[in-house]
Short mmCIF file of C-alpha atoms and ligand atoms in Angstrom, two decimals:
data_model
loop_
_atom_site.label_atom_id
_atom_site.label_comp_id
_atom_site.label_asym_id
_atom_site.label_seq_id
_atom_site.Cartn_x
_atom_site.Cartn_y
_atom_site.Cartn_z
CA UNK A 238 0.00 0.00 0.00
CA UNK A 239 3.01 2.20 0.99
CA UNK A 240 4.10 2.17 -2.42
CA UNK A 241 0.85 2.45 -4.27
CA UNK A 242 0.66 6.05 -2.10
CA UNK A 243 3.74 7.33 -2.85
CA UNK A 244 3.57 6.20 -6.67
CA UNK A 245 0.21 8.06 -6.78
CA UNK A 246 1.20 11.16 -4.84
CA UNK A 247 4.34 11.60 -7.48
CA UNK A 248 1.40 12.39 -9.80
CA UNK A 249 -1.46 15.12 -9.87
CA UNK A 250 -3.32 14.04 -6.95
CA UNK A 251 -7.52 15.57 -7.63
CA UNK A 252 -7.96 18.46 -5.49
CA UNK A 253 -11.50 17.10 -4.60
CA UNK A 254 -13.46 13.65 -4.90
CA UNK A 255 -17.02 13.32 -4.68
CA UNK A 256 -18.18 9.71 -3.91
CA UNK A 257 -22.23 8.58 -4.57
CA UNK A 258 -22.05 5.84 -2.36
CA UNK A 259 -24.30 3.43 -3.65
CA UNK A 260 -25.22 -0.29 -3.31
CA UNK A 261 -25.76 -0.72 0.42
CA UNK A 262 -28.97 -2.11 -0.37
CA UNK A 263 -28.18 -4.86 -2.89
CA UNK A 264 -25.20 -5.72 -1.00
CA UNK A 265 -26.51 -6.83 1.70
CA UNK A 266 -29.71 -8.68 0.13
CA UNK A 267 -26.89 -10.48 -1.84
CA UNK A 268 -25.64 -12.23 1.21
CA UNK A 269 -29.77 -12.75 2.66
CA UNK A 270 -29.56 -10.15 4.93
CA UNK A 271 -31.40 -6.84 5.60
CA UNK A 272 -31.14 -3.46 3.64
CA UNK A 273 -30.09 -1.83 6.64
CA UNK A 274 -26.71 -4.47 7.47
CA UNK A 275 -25.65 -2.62 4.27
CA UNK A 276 -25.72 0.75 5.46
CA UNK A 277 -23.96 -0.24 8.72
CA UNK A 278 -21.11 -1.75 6.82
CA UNK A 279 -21.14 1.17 4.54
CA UNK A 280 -20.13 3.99 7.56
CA UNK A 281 -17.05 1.14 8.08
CA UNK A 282 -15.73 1.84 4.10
CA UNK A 283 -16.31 5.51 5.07
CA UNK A 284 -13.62 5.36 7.59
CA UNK A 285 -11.52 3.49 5.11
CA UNK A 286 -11.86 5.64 2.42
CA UNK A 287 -11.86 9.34 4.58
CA UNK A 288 -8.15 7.90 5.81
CA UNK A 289 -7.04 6.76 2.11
CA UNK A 290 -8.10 9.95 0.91
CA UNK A 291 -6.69 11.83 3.97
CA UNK A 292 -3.25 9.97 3.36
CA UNK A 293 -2.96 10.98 -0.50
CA UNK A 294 -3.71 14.83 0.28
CA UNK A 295 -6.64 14.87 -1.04
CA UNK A 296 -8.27 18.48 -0.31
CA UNK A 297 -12.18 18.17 -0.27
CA UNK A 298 -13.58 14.97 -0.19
CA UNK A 299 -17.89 15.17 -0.45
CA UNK A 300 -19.71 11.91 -0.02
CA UNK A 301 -23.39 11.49 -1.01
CA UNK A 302 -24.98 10.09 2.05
CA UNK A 303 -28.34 10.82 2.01
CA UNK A 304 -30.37 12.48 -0.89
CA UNK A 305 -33.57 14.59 -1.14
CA UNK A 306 -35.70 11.73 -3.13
CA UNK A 307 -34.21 9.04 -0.11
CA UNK A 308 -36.68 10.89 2.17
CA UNK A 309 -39.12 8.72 0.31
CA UNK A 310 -37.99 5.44 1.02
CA UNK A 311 -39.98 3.08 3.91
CA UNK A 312 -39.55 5.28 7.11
CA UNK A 313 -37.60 2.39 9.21
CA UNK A 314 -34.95 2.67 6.28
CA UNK A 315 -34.60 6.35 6.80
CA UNK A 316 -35.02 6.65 10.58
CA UNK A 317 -32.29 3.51 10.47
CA UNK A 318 -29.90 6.41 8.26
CA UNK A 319 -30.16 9.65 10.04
CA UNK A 320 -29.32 7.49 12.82
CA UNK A 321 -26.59 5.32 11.90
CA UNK A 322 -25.05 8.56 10.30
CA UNK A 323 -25.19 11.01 13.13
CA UNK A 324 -24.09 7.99 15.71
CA UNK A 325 -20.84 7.49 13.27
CA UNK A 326 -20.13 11.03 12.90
CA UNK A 327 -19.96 11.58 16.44
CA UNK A 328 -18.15 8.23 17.58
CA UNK A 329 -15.52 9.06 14.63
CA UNK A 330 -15.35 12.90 15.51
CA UNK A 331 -12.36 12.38 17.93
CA UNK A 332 -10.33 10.04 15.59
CA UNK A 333 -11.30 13.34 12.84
CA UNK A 334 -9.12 15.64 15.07
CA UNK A 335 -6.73 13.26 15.46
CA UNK A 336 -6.23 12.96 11.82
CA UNK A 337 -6.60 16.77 11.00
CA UNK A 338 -9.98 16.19 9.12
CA UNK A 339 -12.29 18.86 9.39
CA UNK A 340 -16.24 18.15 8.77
CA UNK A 341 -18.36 19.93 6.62
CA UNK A 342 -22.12 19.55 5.46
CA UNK A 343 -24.15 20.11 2.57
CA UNK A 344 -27.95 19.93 2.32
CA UNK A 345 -31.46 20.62 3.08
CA UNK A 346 -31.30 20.44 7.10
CA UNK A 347 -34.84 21.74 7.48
CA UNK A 348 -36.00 18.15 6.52
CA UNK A 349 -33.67 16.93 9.00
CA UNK A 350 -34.78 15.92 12.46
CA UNK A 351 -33.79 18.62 15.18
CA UNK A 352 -31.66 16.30 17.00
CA UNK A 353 -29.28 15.18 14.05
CA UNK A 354 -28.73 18.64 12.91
CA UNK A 355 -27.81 19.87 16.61
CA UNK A 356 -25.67 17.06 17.38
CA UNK A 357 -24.00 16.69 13.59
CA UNK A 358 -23.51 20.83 14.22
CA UNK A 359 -21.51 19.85 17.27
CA UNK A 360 -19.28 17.63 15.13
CA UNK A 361 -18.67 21.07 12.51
CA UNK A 362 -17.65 23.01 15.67
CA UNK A 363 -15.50 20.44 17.50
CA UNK A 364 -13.28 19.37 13.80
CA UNK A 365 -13.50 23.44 12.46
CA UNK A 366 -9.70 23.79 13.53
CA UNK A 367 -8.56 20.83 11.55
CA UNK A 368 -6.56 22.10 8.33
CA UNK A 369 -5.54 18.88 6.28
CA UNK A 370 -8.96 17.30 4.57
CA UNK A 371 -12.49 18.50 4.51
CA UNK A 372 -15.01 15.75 4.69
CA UNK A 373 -18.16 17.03 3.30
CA UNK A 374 -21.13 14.84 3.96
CA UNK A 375 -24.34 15.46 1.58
CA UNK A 376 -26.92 14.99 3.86
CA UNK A 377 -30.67 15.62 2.69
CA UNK A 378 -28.93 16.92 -0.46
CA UNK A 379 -29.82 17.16 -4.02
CA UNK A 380 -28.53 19.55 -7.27
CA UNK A 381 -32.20 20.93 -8.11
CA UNK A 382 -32.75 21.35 -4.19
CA UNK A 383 -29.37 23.64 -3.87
CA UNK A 384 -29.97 24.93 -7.13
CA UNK A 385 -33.69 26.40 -6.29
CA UNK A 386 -32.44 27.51 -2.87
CA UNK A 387 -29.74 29.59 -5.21
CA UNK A 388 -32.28 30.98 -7.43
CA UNK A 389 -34.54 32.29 -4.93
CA UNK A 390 -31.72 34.23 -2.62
CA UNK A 391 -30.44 35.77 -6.07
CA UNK A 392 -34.28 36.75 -6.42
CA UNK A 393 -34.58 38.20 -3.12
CA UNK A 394 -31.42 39.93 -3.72
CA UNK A 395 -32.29 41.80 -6.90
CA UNK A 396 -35.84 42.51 -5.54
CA UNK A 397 -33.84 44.23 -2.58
CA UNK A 398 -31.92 46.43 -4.71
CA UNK A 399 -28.91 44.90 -4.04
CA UNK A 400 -28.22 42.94 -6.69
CA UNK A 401 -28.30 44.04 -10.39
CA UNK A 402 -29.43 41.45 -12.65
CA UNK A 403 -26.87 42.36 -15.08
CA UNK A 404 -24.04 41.65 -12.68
CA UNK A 405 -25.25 38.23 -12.29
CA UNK A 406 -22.57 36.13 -13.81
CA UNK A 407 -21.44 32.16 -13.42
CA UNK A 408 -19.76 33.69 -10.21
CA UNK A 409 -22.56 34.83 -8.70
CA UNK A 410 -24.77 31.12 -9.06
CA UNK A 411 -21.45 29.55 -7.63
CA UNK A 412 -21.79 31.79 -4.54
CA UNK A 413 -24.89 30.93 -3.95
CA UNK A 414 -24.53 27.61 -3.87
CA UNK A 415 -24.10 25.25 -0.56
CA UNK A 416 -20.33 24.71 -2.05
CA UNK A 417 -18.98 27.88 -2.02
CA UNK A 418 -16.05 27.46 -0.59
CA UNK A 419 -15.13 24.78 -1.94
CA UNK A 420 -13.11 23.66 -5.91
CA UNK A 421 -15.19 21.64 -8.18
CA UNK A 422 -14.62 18.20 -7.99
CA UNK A 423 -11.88 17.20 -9.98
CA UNK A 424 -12.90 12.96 -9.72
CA UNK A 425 -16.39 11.73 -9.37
CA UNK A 426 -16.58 8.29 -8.26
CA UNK A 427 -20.23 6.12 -8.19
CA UNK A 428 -20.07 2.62 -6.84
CA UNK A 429 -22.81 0.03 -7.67
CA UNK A 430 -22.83 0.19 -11.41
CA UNK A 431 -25.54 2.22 -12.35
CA UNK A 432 -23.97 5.09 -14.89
CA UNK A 433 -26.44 8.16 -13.68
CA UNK A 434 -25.64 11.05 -10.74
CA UNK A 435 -28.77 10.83 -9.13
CA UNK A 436 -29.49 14.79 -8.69
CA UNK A 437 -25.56 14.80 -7.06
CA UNK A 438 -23.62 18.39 -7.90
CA UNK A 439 -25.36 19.03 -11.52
CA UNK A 440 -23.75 22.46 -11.66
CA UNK A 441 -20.27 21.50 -9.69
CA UNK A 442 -19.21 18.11 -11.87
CA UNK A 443 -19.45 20.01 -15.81
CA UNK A 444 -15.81 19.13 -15.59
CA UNK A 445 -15.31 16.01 -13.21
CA UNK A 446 -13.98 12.91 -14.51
CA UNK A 447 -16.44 10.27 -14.04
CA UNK A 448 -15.40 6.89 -12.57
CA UNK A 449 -17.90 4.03 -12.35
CA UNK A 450 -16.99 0.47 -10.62
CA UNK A 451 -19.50 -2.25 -10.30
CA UNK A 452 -18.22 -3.03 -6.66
CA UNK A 453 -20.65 -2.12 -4.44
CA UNK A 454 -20.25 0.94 -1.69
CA UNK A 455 -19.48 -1.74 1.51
CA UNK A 456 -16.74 -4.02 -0.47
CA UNK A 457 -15.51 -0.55 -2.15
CA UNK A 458 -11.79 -0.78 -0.34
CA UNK A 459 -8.66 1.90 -0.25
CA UNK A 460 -6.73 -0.32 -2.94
CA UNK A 461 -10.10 0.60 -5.40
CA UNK A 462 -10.20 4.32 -4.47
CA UNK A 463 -6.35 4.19 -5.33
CA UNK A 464 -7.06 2.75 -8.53
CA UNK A 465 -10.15 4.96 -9.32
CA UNK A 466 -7.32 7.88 -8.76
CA UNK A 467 -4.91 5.76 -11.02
CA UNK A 468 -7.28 6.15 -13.42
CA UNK A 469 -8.09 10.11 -13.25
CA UNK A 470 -4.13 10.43 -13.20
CA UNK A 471 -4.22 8.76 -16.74
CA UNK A 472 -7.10 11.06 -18.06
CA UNK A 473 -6.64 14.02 -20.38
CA UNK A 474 -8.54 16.89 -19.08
CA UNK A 475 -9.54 19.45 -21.92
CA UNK A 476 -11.98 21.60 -20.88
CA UNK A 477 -13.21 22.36 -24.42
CA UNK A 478 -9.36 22.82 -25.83
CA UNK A 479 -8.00 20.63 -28.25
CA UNK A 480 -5.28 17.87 -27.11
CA UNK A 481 -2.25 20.01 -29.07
CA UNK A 482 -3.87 23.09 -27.21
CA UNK A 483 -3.93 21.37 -23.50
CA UNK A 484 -0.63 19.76 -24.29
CA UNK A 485 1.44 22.87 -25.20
CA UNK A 486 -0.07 24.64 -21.94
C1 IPE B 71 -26.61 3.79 -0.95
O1 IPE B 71 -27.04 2.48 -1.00
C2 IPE B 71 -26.96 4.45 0.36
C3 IPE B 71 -28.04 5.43 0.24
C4 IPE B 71 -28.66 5.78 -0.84
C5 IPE B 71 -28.48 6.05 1.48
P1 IPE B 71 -28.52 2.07 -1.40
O2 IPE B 71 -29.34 2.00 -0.17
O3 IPE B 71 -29.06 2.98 -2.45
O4 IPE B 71 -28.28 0.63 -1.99
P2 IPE B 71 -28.86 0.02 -3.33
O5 IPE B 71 -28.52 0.98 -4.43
O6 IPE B 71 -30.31 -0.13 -3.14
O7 IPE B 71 -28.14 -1.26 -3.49
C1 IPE B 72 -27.79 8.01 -4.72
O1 IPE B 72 -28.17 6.71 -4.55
C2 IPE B 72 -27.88 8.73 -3.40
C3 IPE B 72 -26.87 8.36 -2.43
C4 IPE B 72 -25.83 7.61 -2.65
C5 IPE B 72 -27.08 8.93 -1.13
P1 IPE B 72 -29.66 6.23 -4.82
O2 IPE B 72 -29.69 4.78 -4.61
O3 IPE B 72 -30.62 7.04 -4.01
O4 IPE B 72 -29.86 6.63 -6.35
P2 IPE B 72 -30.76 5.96 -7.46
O5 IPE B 72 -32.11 5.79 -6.88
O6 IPE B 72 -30.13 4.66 -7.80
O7 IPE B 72 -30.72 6.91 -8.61
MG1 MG B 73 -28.98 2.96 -4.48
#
């Protein structure tokens, strides 16, 4: 493993990985057991992968835990979530420090109950002095969700006087948006298979490299998120140039 890091860090190393986490669910019905012995084994690979990540300097890694449309699913499957995924936050908040992480969330927390909001708040506060990774969680998140919020503060903004529609500009939408401070995502890695992004950072992955792997989320392991960044290191990124142009630059 040593060497796998140090191979990988002697190349460009993405700035920021976003993760949808998927295939909880069919993992665990492959081995007979319930939906939710899926999720449980999935906060385990988010350790794995948060130290892998952590250990390759990775800036900003955001993982897709919990969407807007996964409100919908049979209410013992979500209460089962919000719980599992305050519970790990806070039992791996000290172990965060430790490692210099520092915890950051994205999404709707209206929808969220009152306790998992307080206590995932709590979390934010205790890791905010950390200065190696950022470990964004999207938590009752979705594109069309951020996006809408975005369009109606620019709204409110103009009808205040204090915005000029003509001064709105690409700038301005990425402002508005719940990841302002942070880069796009350079890498955008979806386990389970399926080749769609699920409402996940429509505006923030125009440029991301897209990596797919069949493995599902809880057998998704720190040698596969090595090779997923193997394979982003071998990708030509041309942002509408042509090779010769990219090349030459
Ligand atoms: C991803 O696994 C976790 C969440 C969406 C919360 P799933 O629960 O979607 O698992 P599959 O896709 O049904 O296998
Ligand atoms: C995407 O997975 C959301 C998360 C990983 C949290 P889903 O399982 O909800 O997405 P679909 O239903 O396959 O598009
Ligand atoms: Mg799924």
């Amino acid at each position: 493993m040593e060497t796998i890091i140090s191979g990988l860090k002697s190349g460009n190393i993405p700035c920021h990985v976003a993760i949808i986490m998927d295939g909880n669910g069919r993992w665990a019905q492959r081995q007979g057991l319930e939906r939710s012995a899926g999720h449980v084994r999935g906060v385990d690979t988010v350790r794995q992968i948060t130290e892998i990540a952590s250990q390759l300097g990775v800036g900003y890694l955001t993982l897709y835990a919990f969407s807007t449309e996964n409100w919908n699913r049979p209410q013992k499957e979500v209460d089962i979530l919000m719980d599992l995924i305050v519970t790990a936050i806070e039992r791996e908040t000290p172990d965060l420090i430790k490692n210099n992480v520092r915890l950051a969330l994205i999404g709707d927390t209206s929808r969220m109950p009152g306790f998992a909001v307080e206590r995932l708040n709590r979390c934010i506060q205790d890791t905010s002095g950390s200065t190696g990774l950022t470990l964004c969680l999207a938590i009752s998140y979705s594109s069309r969700w951020e996006l809408t919020e975005a369009v109606r503060q620019i709204a409110s903004e103009v009808r205040e006087g204090t915005l000029n529609p003509d001064q709105i500009h690409a700038e301005t939408i990425i402002a508005h948006l719940a990841t302002r401070n942070m880069p796009d995502p350079d890498l955008l890695i979806r386990t389970g298979g399926d080749m769609r992004v699920s409402n996940f950072l429509l505006w923030q992955i125009a440029y991301s490299e897209i990596y797919v792997t069949d493995t599902f989320w809880p057998d998704f392991s720190q040698l596969d998120f090595c090779n997923a960044v193997a394979h982003f290191q071998k990708r030509e990124r041309r942002f509408g140039l042509t090779g010769e142009q990219v090349r030459k630059s």
